[in-house]
XYZ file of C-alpha atoms in Angstrom:
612
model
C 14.925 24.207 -13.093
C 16.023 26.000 -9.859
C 19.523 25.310 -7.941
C 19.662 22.012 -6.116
C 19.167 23.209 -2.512
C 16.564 22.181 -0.110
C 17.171 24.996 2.075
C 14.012 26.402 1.628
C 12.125 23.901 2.144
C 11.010 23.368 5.692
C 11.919 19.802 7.657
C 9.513 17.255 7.542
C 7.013 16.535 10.262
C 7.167 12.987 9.992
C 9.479 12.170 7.789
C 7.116 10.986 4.890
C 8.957 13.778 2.230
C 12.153 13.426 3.858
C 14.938 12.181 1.821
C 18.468 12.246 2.928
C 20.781 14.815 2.741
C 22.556 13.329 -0.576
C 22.982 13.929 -3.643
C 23.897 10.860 -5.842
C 25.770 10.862 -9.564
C 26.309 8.176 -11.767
C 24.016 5.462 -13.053
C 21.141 6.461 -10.599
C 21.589 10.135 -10.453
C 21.331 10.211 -14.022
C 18.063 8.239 -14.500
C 16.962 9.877 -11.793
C 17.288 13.562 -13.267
C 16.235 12.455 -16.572
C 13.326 10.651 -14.847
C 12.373 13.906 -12.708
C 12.819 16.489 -16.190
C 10.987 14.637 -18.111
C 8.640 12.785 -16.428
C 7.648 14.364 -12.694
C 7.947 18.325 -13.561
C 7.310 17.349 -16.961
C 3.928 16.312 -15.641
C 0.797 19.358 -15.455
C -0.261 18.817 -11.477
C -3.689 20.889 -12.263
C -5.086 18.130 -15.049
C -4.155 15.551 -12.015
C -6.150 17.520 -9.556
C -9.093 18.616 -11.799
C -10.042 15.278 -12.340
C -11.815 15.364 -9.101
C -13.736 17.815 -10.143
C -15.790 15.279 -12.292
C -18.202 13.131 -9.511
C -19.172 10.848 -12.726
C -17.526 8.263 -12.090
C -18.405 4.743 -11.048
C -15.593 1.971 -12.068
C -12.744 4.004 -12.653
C -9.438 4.816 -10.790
C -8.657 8.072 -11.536
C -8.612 9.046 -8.081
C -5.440 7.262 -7.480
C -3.163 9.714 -9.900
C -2.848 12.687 -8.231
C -1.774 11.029 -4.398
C 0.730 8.846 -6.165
C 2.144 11.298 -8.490
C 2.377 13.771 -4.885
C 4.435 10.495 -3.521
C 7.289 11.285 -6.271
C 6.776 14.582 -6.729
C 7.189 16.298 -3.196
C 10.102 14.838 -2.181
C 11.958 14.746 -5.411
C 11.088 18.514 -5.886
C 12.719 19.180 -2.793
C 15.886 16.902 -3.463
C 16.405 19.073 -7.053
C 15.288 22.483 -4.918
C 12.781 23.572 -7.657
C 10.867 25.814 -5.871
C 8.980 27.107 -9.254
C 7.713 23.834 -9.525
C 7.114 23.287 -5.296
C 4.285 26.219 -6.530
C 2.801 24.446 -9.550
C 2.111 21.818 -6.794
C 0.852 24.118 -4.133
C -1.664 24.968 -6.789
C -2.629 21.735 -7.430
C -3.348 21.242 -3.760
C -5.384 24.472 -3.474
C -7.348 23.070 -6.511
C -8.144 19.818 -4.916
C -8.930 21.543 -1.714
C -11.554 23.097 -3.209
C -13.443 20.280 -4.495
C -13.497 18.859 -0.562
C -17.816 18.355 0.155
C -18.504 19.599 3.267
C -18.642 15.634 4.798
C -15.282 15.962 4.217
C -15.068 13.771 0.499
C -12.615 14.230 -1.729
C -13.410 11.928 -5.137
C -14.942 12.011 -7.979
C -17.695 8.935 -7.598
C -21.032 9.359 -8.029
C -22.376 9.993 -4.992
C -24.792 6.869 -5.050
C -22.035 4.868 -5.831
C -19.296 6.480 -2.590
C -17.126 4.140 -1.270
C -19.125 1.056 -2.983
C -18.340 -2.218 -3.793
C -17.472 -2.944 -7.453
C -15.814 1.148 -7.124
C -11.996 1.756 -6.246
C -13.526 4.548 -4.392
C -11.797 3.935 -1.275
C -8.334 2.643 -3.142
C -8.451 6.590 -4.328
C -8.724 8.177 -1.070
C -5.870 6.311 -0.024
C -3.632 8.087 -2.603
C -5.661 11.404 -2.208
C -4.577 10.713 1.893
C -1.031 10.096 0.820
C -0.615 12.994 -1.068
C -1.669 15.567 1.180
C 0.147 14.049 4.285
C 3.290 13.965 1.923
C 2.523 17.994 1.232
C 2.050 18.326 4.851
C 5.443 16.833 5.892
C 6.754 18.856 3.290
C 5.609 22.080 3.648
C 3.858 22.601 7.388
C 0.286 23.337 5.281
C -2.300 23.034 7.987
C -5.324 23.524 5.342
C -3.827 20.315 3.811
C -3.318 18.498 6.953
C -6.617 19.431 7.695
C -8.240 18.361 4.975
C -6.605 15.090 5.376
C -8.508 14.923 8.473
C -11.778 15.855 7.382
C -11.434 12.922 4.432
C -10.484 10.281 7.013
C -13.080 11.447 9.709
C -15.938 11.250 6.525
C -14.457 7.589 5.754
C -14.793 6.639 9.417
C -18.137 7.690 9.516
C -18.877 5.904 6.655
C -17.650 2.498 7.753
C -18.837 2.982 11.059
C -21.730 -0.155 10.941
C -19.877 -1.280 7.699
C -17.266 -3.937 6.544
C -15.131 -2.080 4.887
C -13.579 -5.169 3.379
C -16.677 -5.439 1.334
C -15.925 -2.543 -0.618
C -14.358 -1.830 -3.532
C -12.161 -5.212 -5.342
C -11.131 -8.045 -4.415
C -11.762 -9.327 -1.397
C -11.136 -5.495 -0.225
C -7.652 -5.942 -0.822
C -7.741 -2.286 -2.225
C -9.971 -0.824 -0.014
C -7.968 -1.979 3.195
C -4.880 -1.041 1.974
C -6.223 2.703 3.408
C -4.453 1.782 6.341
C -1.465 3.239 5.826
C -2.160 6.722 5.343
C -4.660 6.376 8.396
C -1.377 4.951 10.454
C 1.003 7.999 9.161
C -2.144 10.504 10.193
C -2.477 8.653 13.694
C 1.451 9.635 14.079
C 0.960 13.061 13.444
C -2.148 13.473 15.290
C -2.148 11.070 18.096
C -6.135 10.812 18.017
C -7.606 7.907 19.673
C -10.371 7.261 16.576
C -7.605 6.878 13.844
C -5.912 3.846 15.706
C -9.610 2.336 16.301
C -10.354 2.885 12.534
C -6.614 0.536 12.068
C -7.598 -1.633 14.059
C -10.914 -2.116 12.301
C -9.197 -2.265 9.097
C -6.385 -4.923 10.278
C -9.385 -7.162 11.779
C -11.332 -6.844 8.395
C -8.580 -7.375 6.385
C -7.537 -10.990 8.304
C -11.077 -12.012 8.625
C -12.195 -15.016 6.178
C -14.540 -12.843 3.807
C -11.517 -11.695 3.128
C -8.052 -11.785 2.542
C -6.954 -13.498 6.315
C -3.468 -11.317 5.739
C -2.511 -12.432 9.273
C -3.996 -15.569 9.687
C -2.623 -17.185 6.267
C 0.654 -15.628 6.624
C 2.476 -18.738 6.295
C 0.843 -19.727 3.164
C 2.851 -18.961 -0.124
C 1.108 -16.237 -1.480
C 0.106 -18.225 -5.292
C -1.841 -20.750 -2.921
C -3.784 -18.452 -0.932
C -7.443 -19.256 -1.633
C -10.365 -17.165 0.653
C -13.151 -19.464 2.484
C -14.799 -19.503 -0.154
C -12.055 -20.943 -2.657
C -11.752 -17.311 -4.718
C -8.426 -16.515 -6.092
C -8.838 -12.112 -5.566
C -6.567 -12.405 -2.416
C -3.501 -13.305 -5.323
C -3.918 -10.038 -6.304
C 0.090 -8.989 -5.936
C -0.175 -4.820 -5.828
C -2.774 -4.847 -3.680
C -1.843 -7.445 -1.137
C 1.460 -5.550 -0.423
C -0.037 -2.346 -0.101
C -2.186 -3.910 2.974
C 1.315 -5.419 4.086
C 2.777 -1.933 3.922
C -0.102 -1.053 6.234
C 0.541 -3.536 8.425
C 4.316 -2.438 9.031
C 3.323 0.762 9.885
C 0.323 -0.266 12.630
C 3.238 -2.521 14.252
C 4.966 0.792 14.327
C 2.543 2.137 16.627
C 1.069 -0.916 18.310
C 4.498 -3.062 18.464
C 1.803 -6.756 17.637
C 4.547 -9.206 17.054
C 1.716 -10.677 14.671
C 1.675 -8.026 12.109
C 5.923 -7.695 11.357
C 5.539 -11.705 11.332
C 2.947 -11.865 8.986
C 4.639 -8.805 6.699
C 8.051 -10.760 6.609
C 6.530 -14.037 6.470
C 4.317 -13.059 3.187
C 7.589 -11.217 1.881
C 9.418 -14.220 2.251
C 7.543 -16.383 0.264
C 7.545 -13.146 -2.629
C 11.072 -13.303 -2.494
C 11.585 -17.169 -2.754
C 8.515 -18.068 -4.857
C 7.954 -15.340 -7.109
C 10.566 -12.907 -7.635
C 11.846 -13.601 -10.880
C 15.858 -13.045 -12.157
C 15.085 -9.536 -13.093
C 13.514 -8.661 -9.697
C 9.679 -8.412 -11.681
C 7.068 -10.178 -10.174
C 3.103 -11.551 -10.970
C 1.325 -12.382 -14.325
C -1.771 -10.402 -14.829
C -1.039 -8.772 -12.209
C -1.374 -12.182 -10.091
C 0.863 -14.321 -7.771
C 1.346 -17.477 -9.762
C 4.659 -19.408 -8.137
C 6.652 -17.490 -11.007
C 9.688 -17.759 -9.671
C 9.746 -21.579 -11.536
C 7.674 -20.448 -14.306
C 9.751 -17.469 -15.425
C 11.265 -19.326 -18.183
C 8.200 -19.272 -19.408
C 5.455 -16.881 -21.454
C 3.228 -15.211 -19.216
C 0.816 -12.510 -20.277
C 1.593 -9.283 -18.498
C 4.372 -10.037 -16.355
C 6.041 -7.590 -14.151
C 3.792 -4.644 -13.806
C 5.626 -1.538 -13.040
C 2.763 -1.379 -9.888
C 4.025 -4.636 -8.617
C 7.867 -3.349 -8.453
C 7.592 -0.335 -6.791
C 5.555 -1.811 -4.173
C 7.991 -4.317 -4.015
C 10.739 -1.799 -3.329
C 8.526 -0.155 -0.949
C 7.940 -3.336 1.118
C 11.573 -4.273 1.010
C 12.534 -0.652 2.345
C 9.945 -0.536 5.153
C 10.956 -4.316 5.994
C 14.827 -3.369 6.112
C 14.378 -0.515 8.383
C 12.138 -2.706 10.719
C 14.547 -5.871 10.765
C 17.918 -4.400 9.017
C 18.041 -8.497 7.857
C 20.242 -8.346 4.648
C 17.673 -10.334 2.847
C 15.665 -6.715 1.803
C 18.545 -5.029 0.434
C 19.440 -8.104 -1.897
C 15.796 -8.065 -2.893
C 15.724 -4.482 -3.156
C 18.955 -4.011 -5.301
C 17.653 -7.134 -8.008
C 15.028 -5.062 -8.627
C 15.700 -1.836 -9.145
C 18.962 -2.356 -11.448
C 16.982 -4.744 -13.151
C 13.161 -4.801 -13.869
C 12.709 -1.342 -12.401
C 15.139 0.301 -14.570
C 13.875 -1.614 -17.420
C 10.339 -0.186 -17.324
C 11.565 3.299 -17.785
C 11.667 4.783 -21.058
C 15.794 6.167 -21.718
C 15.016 9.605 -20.996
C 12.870 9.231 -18.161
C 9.344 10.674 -19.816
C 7.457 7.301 -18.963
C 7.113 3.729 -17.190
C 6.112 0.596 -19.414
C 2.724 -1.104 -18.048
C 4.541 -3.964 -17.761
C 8.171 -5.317 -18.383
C 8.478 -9.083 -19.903
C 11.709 -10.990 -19.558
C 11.116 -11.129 -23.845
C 9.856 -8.927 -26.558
C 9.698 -5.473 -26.560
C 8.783 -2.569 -24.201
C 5.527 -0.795 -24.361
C 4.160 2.350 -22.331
C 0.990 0.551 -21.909
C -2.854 1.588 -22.461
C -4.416 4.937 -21.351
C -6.662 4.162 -17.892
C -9.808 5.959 -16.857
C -10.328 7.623 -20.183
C -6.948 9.712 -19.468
C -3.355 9.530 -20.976
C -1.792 7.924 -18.536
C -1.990 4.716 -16.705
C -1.491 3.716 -13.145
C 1.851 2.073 -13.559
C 3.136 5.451 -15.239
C 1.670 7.306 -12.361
C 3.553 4.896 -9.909
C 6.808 4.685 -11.209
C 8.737 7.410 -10.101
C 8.112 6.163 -6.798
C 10.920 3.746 -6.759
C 13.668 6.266 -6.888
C 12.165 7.876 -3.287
C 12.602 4.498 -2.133
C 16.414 4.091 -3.568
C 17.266 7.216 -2.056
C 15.580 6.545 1.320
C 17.456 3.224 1.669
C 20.777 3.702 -0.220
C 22.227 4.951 2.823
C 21.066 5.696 7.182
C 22.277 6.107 10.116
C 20.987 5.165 13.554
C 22.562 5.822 17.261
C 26.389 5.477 16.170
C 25.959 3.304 13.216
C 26.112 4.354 9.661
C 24.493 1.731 6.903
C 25.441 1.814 3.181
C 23.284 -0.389 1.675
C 23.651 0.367 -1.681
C 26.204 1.582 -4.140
C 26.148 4.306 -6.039
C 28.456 7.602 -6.516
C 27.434 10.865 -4.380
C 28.195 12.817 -1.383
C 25.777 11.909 1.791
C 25.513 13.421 5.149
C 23.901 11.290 7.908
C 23.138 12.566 11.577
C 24.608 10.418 14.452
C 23.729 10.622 18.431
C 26.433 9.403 20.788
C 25.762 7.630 23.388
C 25.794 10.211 25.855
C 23.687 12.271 23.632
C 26.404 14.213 21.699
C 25.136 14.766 17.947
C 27.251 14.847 15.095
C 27.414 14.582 11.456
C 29.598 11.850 9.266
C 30.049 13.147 5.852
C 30.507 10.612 3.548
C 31.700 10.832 -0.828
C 31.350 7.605 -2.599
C 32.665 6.841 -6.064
C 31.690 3.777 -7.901
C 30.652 2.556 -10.873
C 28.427 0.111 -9.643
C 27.044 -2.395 -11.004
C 29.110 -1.791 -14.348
C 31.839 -3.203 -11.801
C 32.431 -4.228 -8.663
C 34.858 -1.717 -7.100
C 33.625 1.004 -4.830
C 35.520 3.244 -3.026
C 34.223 5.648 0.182
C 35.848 8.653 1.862
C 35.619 9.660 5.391
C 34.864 13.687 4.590
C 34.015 14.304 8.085
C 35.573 17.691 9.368
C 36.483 16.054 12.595
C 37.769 12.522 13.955
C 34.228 10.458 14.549
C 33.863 7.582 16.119
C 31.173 5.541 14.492
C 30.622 1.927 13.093
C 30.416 1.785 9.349
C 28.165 -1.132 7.967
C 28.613 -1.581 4.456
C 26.613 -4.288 2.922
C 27.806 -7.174 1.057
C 25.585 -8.340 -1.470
C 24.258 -12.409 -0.585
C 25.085 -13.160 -4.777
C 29.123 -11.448 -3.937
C 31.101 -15.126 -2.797
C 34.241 -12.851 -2.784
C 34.507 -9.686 -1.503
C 38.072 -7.557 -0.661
C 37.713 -4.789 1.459
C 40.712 -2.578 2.525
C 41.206 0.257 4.766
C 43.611 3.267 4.018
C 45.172 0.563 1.964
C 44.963 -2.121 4.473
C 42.946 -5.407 4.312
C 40.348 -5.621 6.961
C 37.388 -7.129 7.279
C 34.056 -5.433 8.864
C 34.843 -5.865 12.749
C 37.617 -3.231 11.832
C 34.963 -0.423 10.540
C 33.497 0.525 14.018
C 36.323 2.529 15.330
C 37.563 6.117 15.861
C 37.440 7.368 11.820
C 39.935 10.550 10.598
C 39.199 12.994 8.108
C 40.207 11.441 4.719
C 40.309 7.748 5.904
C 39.747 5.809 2.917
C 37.273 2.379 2.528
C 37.576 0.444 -0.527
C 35.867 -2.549 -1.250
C 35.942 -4.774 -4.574
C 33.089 -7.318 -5.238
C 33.820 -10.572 -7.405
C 31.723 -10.373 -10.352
C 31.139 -13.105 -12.738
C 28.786 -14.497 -15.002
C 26.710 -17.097 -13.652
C 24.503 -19.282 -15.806
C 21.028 -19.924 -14.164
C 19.121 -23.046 -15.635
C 15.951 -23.776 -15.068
C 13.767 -26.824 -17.217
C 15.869 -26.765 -20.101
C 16.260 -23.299 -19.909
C 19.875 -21.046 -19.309
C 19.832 -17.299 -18.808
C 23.002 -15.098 -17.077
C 23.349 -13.152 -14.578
C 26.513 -11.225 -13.338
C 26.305 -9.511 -9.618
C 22.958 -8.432 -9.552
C 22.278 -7.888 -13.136
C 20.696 -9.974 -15.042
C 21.701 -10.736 -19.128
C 19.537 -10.340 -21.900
C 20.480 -10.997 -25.696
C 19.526 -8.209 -27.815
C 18.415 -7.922 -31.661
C 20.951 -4.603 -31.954
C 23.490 -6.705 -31.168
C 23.291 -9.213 -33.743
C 22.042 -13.312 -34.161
C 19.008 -14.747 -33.198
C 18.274 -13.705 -29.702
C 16.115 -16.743 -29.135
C 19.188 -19.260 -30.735
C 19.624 -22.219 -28.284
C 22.671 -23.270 -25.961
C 23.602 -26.986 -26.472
C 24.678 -28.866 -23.476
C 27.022 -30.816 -25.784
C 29.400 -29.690 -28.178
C 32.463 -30.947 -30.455
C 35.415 -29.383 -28.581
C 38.145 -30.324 -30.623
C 36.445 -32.228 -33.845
C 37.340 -35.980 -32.483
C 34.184 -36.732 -30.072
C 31.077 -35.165 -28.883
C 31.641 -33.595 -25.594
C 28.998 -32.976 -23.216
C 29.043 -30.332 -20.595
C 28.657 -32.233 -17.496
C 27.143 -29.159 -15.234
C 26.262 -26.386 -16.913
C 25.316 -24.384 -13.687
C 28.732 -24.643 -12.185
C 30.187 -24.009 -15.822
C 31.979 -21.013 -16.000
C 31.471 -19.600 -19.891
C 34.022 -17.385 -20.733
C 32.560 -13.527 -20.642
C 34.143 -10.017 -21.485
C 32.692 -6.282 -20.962
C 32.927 -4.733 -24.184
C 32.721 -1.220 -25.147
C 29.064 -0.298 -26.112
C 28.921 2.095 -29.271
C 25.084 2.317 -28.207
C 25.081 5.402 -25.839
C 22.060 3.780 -24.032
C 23.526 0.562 -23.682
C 24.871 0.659 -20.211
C 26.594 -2.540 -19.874
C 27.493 -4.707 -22.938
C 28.738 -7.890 -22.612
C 30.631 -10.760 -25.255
C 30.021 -14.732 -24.358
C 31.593 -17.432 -25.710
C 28.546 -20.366 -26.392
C 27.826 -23.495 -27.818
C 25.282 -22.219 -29.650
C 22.697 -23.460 -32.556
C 21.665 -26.058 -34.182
C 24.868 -26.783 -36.670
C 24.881 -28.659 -39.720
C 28.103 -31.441 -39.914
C 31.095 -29.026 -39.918
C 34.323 -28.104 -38.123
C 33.897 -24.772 -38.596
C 29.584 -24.747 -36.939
C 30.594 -27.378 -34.215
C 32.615 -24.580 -32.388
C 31.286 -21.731 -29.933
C 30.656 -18.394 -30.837
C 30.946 -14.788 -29.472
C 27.699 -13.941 -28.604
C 26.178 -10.877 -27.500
C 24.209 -9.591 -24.168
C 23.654 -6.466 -22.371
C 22.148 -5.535 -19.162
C 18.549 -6.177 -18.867
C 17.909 -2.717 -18.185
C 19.308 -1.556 -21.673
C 17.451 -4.336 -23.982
C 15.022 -3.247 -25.553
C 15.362 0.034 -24.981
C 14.254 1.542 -28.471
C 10.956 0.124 -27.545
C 9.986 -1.148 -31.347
C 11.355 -4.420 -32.824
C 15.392 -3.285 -33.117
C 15.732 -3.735 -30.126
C 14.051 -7.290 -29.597
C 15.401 -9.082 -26.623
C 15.150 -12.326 -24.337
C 16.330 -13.819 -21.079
C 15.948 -17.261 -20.958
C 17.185 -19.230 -23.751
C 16.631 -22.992 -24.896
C 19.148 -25.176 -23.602
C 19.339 -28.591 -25.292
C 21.378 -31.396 -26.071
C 22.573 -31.741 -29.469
C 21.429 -35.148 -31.464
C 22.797 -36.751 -34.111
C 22.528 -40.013 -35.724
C 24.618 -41.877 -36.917
């Protein structure tokens, strides 16, 4: 791997490849590197792109691999500076080039079969879009910019007298969710036909054959039901990449209709299925989960679902900068994102339950990978795209995590400058974060940092001081110092005779490597002193006594001891009292991804009977 350094790398067009100048350390910069080694470079770009050499292929998605892969992969390798891999993907490019018809197609369907219903034809030119405007921004390669025009001109032409919502899946959730890429190529290219194609694709995708995105915005998203009464339009990945679409035609057209319906739909994610762990959907489904999560569900929280997730809440921050997205955002990254990814960062579980074990998932499209391994890198673009901005004279840290950033600021009377900024935390292993002012020169700028909606007390002091955030917007010295400390405790969460734990934003799991039945019960009632049954009156405002242990697990990130009334006891002094019992982040359990490490969320709470 080369020296980190981006200098060679030319500034993005658009700012699709863009990341920050940053480089983060701790928690995140760690799974990120291992996740990039191991996973992204570990990755051969030419079997990606040599797949469309096959035009075979009638039901598959194997289209989709090489554009999402190209959505980690560009940006990343310009974050590390690995400009012998930046050439391993230039050659992956040239190789897909080649296979471009001269109609402009880029695919690998039969060609009876282009762009047909019951295909995910169109779904893959989406990605194959996205990854050559991503190498575009990137690197200034008009052949690939080109040849991102030629596929969307050949697409247009094809859907000229046709409903495009009638290809593909359901309800042309997939198909429609092309409208993103053919947004970000209307920004670079300002042509006239690339807005009328959105606008075609925004009208199909709201009409009642389909999906009525716009129209049924208000709707929770489990209850949607077409016209027709079909449940495809609860198809979670896909609904949110047509959302994402959305945001970015508002971008251009500024239709108060789309950013409503975007952060109305994204609303009702947040409230009605976004679980404790941040996951979302069973078989890949809305379903109301967030009250069924205590439950079993087959195939919860597909690694798909979560990075589109992130991707909506990032693209719905930077249009509203509402608070809501980063809490959203945070959950589930540290939690269910985190979780999907193997230790050292070589590949994403299918799917992440809040019980069991981890899995990588099946092979897709007669290949050895699957989409949700393809996807998940993804989500650390996304973390490093919102962790931190700046805008005008106002610099945002949204979220915590050690590195050194520098973030472009323009004055008001046009001056430009740059606030350097080192953070060091150990967040969320605790609450205590600490930032220092490393610009060379006094600035005057208004730091926002943001204070999680879970944190009900939160200290912030200034050189030493205690302040609050009115005080941050003011005339900042080289070495000023911003510390801020963030109340952490365990919480219990019940839910139908169900408790789990969370503590900040991450959420508990019990864990087989850490002894006892990780399914044992709470009881609601227990003998506190041997003379009476005692009954805890409300367990949700209870606070059980936790303590952060030391781990001798080296992937065990955050272990944790509670004291319980746990079990079913026989008649003794010695069973009626609580015992130590212990958790770890849910990002850590089940980590081994066999049996040892066995783990669960939501245990039985229940009230102890006896006769008498």
């Amino acid at each position: 791997m080369m020296p980190l350094s981006s200098s060679s790398f030319p500034t993005g067009l658009s700012g699709l490849a863009a990341l920050p100048n940053a480089k983060i350390h701790g928690l995140v910069g760690e799974c990120l590197t291992r996740c990039y080694r191991n996973h992204i470079a570990g990755s051969d770009p030419l079997v990606l792109s040599g797949y469309f050499h096959n035009r075979q292929q009638s039901w598959t998605w194997q289209s989709e691999f090489w554009g999402k892969w190209m959505h980690s992969a560009v940006p990343l390798a310009r974050y590390f500076g690995d400009e012998c891999f930046k050439q391993r993907i230039a050659d992956s490019v040239r190789d897909l080039l080649s296979t471009q018809d001269a109609d402009g197609y880029i695919g690998n369907c039969k060609p009876e079969l282009r762009y047909a219903k019951g295909t995910w034809d169109v779904w893959g030119t989406k990605y194959t879009l996205l990854g050559l405007l991503h190498w575009f921004d990137a690197t200034h390669d008009e052949n690939a910019l080109t040849a991102a025009q030629r596929l969307a001109d050949g697409l247009i032409r094809h859907f000229q007298d046709r409903d495009i919502a009638q290809s593909g899946w359901y309800l042309g959730l997939p198909s429609c969710s092309v409208l993103e890429p053919i947004v970000l190529l209307c920004k670079i290219k300002k042509e006239p036909r690339y807005l009328a194609f959105a606008d075609q694709i925004r009208n199909a995708v709201d009409a009642d054959t389909s999906a009525r995105l716009v129209r049924d915005a208000d709707v929770p998203v489990f209850l949607r039901k077409t016209k027709g009464g079909l449940d495809s339009s609860l198809k979670a990945y896909e609904m949110m990449s047509c959302y994402q679409g959305l945001l970015e035609l508002h971008d251009i057209t500024g239709e108060d209709a789309l950013l409503r319906a975007a952060e109305t739909a994204a609303t009702h994610i947040w409230k009605e299925e976004i679980n404790l762990a941040g996951g979302a959907a069973a078989g890949e489904h809305w379903y109301g989960g967030s009250e069924k999560q205590h439950l079993p569900y087959n195939r919860l929280n597909e690694t798909c679902v979560l990075t589109t997730w992130l991707r909506l809440c990032r693209k719905l921050w930077e249009k509203t900068r509402a608070p809501v997205w980063l809490d959203a955002f945070e959950r589930t990254f540290f939690n269910a994102y985190l979780a999907a990814m193997k230790p050292d960062g070589s590949c994403f579980a299918q799917y992440t339950p809040l019980e069991g074990t981890r899995a990588p998932g099946e092979h897709h499209c007669h290949t050895e990978t699957n989409c949700c391994n393809a996807n998940g890198p993804r989500g650390f673009v996304e973390f490093l795209k919102l962790a931190a901005d700046a805008s005008g004279s106002t610099v945002w840290l949204n979220l915590f995590s050690s590195g050194n950033w520098k973030l472009p600021l323009c004055g008001e009377n046009g001056t430009r400058s740059e606030v350097r900024l080192e953070v060091y935390t150990d967040y969320p292993r605790r609450g205590e974060i600490l930032i220092w002012n490393r610009t060379p020169e006094p600035c005057e700028f208004h730091l926002v940092p943001h204070i999680p909606g879970w944190c009900e007390n939160a200290t912030i002091r200034l050189n030493g001081e205690p302040c609050d955030q009115s005080d941050l917007n003011r005339l900042w010295k080289p070495g000023d110092q911003l510390s801020i400390l963030l109340d952490m405790p365990v919480k219990p969460i019940v839910q139908n005779d169900s408790i789990a734990f969370v503590r900040g934003p991450i959420l508990l799991a019990r864990d087989a490597r850490f002894g006892g039945q990780v399914g044992e019960p709470v009881r609601r009632n227990f003998y506190s002193d041997g003379s009476g049954e005692t009954e805890i009156p409300d367990v949700e405002k209870t606070r059980f006594p936790f303590h952060v242990v030391r781990s001798d697990a080296a992937d065990v990130w955050l272990r944790l001891v509670g004291i319980l009334p746990t079990g079913v006891h026989a008649e003794s002094v010695r069973d009626g009292w609580p015992e130590a019992v212990g958790f770890c982040d849910f990002a850590s359990a089940g980590n081994t991804w066999d049996s040892r490490s066995a783990y669960r969320v939501w245990l039985p709470l229940v009230r102890f009977e006896s006769r008498r």
